mmCIF file of C-alpha atoms in Angstrom:
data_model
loop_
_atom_site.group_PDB
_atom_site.id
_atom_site.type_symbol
_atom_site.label_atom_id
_atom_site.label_comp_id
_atom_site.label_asym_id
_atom_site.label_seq_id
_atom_site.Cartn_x
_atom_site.Cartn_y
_atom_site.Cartn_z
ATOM 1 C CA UNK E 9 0.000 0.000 0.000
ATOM 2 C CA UNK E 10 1.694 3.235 -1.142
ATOM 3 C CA UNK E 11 1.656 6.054 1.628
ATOM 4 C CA UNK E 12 1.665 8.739 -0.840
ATOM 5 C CA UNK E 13 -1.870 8.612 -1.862
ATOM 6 C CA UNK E 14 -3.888 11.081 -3.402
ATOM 7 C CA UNK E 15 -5.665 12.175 -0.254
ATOM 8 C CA UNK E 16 -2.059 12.043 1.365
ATOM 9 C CA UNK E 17 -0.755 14.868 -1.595
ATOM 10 C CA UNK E 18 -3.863 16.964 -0.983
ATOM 11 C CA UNK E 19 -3.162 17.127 2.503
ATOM 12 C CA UNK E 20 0.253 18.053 2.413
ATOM 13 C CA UNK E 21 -0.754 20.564 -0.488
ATOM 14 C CA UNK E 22 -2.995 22.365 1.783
ATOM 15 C CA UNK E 23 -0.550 22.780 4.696
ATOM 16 C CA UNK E 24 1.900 23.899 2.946
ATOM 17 C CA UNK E 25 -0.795 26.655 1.466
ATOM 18 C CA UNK E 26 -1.893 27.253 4.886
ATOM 19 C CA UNK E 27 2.200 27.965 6.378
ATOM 20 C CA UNK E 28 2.382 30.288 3.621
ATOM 21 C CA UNK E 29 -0.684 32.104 3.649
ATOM 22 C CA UNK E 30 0.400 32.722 7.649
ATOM 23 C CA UNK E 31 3.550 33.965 6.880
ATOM 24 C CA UNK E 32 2.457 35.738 3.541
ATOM 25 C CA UNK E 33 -0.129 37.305 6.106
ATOM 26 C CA UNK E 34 2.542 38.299 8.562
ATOM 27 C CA UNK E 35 4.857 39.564 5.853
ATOM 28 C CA UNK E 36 2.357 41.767 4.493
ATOM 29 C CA UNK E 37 1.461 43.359 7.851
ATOM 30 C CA UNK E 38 5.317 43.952 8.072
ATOM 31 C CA UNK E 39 5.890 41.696 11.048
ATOM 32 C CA UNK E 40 9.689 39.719 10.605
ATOM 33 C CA UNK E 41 9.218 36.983 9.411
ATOM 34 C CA UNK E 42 12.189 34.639 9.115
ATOM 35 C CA UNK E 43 14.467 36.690 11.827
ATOM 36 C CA UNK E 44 13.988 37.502 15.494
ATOM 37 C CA UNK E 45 13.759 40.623 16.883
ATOM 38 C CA UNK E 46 13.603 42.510 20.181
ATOM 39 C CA UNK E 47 10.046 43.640 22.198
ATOM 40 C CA UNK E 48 9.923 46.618 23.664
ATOM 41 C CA UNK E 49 6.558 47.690 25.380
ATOM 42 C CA UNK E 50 4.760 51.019 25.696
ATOM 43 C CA UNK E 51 2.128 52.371 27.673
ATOM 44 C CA UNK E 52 -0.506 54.723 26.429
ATOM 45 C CA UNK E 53 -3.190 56.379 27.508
ATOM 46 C CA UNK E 54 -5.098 56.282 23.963
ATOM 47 C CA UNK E 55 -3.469 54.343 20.985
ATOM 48 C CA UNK E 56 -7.085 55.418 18.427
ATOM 49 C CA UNK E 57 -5.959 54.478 15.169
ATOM 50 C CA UNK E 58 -3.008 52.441 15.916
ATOM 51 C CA UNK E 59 -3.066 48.863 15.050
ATOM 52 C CA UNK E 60 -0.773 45.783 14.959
ATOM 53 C CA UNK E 61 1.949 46.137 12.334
ATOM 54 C CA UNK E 62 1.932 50.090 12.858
ATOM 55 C CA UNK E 63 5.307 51.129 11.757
ATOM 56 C CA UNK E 64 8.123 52.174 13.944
ATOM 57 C CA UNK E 65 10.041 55.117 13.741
ATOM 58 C CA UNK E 66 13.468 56.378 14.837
ATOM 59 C CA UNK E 67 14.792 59.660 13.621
ATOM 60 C CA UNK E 68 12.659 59.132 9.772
ATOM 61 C CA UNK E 69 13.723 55.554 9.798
ATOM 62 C CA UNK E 70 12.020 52.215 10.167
ATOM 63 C CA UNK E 71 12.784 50.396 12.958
ATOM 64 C CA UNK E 72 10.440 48.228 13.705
ATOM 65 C CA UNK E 73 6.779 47.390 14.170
ATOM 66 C CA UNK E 74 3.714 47.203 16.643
ATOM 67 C CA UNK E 75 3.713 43.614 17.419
ATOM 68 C CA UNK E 76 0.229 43.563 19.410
ATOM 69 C CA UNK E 77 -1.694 45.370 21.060
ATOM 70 C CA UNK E 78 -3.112 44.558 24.822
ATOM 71 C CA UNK E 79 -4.859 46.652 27.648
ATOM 72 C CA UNK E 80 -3.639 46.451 30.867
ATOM 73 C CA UNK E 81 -6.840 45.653 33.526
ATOM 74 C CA UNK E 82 -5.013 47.492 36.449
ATOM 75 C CA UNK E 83 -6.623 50.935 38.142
ATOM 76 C CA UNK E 84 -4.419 52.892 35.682
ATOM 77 C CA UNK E 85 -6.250 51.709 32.337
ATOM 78 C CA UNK E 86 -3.152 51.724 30.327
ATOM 79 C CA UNK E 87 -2.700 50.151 26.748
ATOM 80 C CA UNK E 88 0.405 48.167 26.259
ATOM 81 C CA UNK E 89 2.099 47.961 22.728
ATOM 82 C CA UNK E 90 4.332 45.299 21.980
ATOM 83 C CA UNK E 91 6.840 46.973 19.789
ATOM 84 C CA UNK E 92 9.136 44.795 17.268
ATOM 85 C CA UNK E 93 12.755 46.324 17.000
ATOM 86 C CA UNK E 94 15.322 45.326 14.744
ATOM 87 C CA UNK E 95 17.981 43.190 16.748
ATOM 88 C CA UNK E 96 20.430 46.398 16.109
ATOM 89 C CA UNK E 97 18.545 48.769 17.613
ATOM 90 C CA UNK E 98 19.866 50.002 20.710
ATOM 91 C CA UNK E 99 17.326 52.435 23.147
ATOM 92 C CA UNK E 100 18.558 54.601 25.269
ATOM 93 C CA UNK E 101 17.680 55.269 28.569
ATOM 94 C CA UNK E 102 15.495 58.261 28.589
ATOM 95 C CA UNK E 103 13.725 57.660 25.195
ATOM 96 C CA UNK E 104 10.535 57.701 24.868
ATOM 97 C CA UNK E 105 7.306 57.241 22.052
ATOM 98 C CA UNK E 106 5.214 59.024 20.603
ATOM 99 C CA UNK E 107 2.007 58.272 19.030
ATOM 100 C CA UNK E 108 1.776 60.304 15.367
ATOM 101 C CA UNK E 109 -0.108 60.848 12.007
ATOM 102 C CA UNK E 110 0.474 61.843 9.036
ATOM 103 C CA UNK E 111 -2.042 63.659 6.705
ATOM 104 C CA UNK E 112 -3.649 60.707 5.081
ATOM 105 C CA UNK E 113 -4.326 59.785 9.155
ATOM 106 C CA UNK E 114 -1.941 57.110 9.411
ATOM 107 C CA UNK E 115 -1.067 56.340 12.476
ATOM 108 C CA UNK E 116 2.528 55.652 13.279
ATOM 109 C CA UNK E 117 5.207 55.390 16.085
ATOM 110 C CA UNK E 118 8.141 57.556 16.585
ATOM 111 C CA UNK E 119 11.005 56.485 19.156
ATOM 112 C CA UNK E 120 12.254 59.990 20.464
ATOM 113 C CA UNK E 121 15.687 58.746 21.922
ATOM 114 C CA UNK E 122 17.822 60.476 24.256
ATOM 115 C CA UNK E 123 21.317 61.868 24.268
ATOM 116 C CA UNK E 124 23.030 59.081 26.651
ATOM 117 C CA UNK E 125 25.210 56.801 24.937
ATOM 118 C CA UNK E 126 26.169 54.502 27.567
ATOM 119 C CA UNK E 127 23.422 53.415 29.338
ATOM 120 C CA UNK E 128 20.549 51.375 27.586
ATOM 121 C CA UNK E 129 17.104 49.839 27.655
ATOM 122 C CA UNK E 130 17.221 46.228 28.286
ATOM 123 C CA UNK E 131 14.953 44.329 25.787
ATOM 124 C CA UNK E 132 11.544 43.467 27.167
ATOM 125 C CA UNK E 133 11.647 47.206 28.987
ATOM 126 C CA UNK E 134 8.815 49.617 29.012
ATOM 127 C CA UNK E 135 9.262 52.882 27.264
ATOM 128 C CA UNK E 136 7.330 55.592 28.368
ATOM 129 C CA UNK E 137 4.668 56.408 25.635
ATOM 130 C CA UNK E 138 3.233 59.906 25.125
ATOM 131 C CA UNK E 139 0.773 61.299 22.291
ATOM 132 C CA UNK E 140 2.271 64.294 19.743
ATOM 133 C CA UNK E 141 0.206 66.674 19.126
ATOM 134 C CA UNK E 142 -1.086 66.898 15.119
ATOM 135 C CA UNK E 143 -1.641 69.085 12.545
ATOM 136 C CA UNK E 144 -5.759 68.732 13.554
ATOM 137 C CA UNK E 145 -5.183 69.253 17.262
ATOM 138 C CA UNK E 146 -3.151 72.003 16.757
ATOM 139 C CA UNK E 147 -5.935 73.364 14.497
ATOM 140 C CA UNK E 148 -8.474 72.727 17.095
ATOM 141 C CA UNK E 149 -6.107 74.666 19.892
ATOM 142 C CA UNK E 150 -6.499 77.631 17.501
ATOM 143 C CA UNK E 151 -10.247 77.954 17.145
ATOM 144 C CA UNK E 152 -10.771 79.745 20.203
ATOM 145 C CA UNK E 153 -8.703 82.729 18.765
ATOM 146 C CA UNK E 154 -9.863 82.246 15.243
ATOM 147 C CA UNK E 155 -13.230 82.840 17.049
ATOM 148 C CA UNK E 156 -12.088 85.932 19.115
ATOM 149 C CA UNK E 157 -10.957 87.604 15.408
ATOM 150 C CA UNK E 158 -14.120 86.409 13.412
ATOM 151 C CA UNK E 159 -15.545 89.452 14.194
ATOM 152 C CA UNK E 160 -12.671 91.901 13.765
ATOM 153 C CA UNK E 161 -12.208 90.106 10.482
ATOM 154 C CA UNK E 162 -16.210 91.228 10.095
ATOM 155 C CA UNK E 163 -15.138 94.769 10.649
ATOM 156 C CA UNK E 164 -12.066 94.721 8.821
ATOM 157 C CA UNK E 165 -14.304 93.742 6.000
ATOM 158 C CA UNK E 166 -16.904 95.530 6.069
ATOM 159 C CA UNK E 167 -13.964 98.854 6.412
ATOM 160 C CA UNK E 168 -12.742 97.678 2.900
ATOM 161 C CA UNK E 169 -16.017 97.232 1.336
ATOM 162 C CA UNK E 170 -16.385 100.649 2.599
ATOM 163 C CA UNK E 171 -13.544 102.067 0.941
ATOM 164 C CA UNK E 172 -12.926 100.082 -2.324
ATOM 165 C CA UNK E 173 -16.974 101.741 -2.899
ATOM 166 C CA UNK E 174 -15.662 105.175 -2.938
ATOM 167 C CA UNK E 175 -15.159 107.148 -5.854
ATOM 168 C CA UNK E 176 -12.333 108.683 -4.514
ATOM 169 C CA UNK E 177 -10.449 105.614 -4.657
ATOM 170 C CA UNK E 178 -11.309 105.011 -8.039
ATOM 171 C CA UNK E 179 -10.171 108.894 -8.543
ATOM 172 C CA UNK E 180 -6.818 107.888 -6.956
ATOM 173 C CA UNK E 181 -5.835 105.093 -8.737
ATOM 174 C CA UNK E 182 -6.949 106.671 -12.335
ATOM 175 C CA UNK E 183 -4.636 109.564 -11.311
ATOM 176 C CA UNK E 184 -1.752 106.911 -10.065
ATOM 177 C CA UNK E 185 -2.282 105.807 -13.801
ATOM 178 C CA UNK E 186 -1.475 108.951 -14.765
ATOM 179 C CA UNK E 187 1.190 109.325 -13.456
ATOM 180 C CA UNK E 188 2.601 105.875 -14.281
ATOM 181 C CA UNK E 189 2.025 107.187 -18.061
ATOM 182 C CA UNK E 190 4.186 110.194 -17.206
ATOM 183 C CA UNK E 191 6.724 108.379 -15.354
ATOM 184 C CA UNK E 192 6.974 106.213 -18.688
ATOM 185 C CA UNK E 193 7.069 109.160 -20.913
ATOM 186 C CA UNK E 194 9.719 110.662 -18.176
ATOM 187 C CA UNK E 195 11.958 107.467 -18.170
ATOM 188 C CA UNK E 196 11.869 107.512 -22.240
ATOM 189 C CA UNK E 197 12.813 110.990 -22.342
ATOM 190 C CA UNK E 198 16.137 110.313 -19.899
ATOM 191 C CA UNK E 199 17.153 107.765 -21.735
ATOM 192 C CA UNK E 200 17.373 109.498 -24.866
ATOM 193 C CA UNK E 201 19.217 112.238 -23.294
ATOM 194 C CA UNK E 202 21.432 109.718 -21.263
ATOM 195 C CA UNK E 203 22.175 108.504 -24.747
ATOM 196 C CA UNK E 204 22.683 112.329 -26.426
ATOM 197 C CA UNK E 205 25.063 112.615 -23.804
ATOM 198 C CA UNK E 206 26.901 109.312 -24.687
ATOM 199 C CA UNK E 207 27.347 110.471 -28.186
ATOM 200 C CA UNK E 208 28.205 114.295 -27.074
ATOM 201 C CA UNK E 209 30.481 113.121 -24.238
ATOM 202 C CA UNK E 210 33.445 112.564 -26.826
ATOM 203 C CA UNK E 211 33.640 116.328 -27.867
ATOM 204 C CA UNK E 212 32.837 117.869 -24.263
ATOM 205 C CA UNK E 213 36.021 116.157 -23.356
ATOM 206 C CA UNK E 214 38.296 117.244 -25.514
ATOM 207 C CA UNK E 215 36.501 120.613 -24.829
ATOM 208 C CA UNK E 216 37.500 120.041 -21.453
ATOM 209 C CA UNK E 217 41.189 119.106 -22.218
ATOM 210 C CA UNK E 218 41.441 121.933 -24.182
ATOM 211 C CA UNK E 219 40.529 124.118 -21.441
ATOM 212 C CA UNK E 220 42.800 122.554 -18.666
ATOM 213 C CA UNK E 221 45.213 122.910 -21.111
ATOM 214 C CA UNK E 222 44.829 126.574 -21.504
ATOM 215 C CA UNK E 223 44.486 126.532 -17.617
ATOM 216 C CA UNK E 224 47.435 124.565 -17.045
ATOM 217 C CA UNK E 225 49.546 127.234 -19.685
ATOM 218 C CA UNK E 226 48.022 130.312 -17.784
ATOM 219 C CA UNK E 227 49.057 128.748 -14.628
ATOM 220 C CA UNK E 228 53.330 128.294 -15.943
ATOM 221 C CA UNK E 229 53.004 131.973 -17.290
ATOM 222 C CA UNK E 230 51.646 133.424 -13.655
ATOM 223 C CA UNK E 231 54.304 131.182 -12.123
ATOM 224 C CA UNK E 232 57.110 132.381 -15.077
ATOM 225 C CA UNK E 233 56.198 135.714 -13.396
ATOM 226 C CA UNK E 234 59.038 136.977 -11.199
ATOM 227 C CA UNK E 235 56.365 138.616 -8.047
ATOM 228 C CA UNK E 236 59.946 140.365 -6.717
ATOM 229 C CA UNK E 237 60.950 142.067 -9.237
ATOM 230 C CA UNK E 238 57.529 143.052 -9.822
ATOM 231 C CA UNK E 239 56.896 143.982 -5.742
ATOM 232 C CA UNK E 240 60.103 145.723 -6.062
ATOM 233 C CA UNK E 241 58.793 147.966 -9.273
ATOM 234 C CA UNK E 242 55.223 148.502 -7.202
ATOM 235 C CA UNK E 243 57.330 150.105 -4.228
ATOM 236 C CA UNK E 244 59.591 152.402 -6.217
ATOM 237 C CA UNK E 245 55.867 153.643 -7.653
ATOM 238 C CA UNK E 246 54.589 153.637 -4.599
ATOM 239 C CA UNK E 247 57.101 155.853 -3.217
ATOM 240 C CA UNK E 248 57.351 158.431 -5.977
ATOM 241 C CA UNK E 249 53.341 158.706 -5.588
ATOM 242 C CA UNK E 250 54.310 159.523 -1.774
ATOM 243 C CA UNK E 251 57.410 162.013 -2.410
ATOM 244 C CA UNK E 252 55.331 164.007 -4.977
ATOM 245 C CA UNK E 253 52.449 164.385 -2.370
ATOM 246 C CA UNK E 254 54.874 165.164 -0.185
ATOM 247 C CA UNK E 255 56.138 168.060 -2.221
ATOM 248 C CA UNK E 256 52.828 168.950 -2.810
ATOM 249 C CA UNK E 257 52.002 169.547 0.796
ATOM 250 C CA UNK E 258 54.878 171.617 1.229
ATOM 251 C CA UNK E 259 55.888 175.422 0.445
ATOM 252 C CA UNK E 260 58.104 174.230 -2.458
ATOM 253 C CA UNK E 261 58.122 174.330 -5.932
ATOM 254 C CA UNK E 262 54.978 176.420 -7.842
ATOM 255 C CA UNK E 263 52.360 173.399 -7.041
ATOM 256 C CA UNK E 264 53.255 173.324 -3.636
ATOM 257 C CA UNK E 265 53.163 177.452 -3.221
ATOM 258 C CA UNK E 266 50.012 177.327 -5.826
ATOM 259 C CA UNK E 267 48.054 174.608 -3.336
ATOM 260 C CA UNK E 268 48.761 177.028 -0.091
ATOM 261 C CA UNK E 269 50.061 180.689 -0.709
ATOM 262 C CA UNK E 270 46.617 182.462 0.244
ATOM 263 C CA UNK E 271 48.137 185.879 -1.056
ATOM 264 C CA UNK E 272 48.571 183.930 -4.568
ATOM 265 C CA UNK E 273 45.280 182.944 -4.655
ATOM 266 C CA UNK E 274 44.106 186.433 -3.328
ATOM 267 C CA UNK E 275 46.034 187.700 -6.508
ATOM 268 C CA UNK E 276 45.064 184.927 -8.905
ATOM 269 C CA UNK E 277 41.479 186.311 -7.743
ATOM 270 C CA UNK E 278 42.058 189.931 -8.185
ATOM 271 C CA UNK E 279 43.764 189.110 -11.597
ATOM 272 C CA UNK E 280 40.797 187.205 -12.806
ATOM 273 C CA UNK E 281 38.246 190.190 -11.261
ATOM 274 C CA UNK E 282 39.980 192.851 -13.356
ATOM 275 C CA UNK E 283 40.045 190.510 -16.813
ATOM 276 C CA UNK E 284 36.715 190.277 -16.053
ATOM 277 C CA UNK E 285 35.803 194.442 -15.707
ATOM 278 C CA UNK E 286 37.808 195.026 -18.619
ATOM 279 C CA UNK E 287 35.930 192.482 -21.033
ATOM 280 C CA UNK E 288 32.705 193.759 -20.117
ATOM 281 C CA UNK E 289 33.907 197.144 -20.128
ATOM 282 C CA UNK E 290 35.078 196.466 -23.339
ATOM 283 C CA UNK E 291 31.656 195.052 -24.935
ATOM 284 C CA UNK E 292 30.088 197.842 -23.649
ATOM 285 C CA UNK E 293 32.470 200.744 -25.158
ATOM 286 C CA UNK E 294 34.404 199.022 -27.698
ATOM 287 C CA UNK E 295 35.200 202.764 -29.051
ATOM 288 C CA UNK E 296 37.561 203.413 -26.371
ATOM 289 C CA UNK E 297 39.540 200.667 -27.780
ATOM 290 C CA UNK E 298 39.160 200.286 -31.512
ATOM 291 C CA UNK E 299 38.832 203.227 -34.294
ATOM 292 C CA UNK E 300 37.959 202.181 -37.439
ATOM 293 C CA UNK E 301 37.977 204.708 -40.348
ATOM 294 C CA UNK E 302 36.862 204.223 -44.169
ATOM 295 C CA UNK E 303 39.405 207.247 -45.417
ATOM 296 C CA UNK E 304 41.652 207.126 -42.764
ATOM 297 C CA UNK E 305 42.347 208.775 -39.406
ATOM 298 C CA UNK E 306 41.162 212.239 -39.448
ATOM 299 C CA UNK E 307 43.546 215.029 -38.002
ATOM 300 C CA UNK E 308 42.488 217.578 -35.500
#
């Protein structure tokens, strides 16, 4: 009698389908399958959304995952999460886990380890679980002040309805229009006398060279100048000016005696009195002076 029978092959079939549906099962929930690893447990107060094979997180990297899931009957009502960690994962003392989410709501685990290097969790410790706060709760912190500036935000409103409806605003900005249009206009106009000046620029600087040249020439001949010779030539004037006034304030020479002899001047007057008798004397009898005769002088 063969053992292998037909019924035998159809058992063994479906065991074998059965092992690896388990492990296909296990592998898909992203529980190790074919190497051990080390538990670690955590206690939280909630753990909504968190499930077995939950990933586990250290510093952005995978690490492990949720083995199970169990809640602890004692007064304190804790739920205890078996985590999986990768044999090379080392915990410090200190660490501790945090329940997070991303924004599709997945709920993961993130180890938050400590700075001490030397002393360690021992596998099969408790790390001390705590839940981060989200994106939502955060949200939901802020609605209380969103609330206190709803109706601000009312009255800041209703201000700019306000103002965007007056004509005076439309008034303004058709006038800053304006003067965008002029600034334009303004901007062309400076560039086309930036560029004039390019193209004049050439010929205002040789304009320019040729008068520092004609400075620089003007400055040797004032420096060729000899400013002794010429402050000696200004003194000798200077002092001939002051020896003629000198003369001329004193009894000599005809200026001198002409500027202050009174009895000259009483003369000079006297002189001048008597030319002027005898001219008027003389248009008034110019007979006594002049005889005129057609057939001559006339004896007596």
């Amino acid at each position: 009698m063969k053992f292998f029978t037909k019924e035998v092959k159809i058992a063994l079939i479906a065991l074998v389908g059965i092992v690896v549906l388990f492990y296909g099962l296990q592998f898909l929930k992203g529980l190790n399958v074919f190497s051990s690893d080390s538990s670690y447990y955590v206690a939280f107060d909630d753990v909504s959304g968190l499930s077995s094979s939950s990933p586990v997180y250290a510093n952005g990297y995978r690490v492990g995952v949720v083995k199970s899931l169990s809640y602890d009957y004692n007064p304190q009502g804790k739920i205890i999460a078996e985590l999986g960690l990768d044999n090379n994962m080392r915990v410090p003392q200190g660490s501790h886990a945090e329940l997070a989410s991303d924004l599709l709501g997945n709920i993961k685990i993130n180890l938050v380890l400590s700075d001490d290097p030397i002393h360690m969790l021992s596998k099969g410790d408790t790390i001390s679980g705590m839940t981060e706060q989200g994106l939502m709760n955060k949200v939901g912190d802020m609605v209380p002040a969103i609330e206190r500036m709803l109706p601000k935000l009312d009255s800041i409103m209703a201000s700019l309805n306000t103002l965007l409806a007056d004509p005076a605003l439309r008034n303004t900005l058709h006038n800053v229009e304006g003067m965008t249009g002029n600034l334009n206009a303004t901007s062309a106009e400076l560039k086309t006398l930036s560029a004039s000046l390019n193209r004049e620029m050439p010929a205002m600087m040789q304009k320019t060279n040729g008068v520092l040249d004609n400075t620089q020439q003007l400055t040797g001949n004032l420096a060729a100048i000899d400013i002794a010779e010429m402050t000696e030539k200004v003194n000798k004037t200077l002092a001939n000016v002051e020896q003629m006034t000198q003369r001329l304030n004193s009894n000599e020479g005809t200026l001198g005696l002409l500027m202050r002899d009174a009895t000259l001047y009483h003369n000079l007057s006297s002189t001048a009195a008597s030319a002027d008798s005898l001219l008027i004397d003389l248009k008034e009898h110019p007979k006594r002076y002049v005889h005129f005769s057609i057939f001559g002088r006339k004896d007596n």
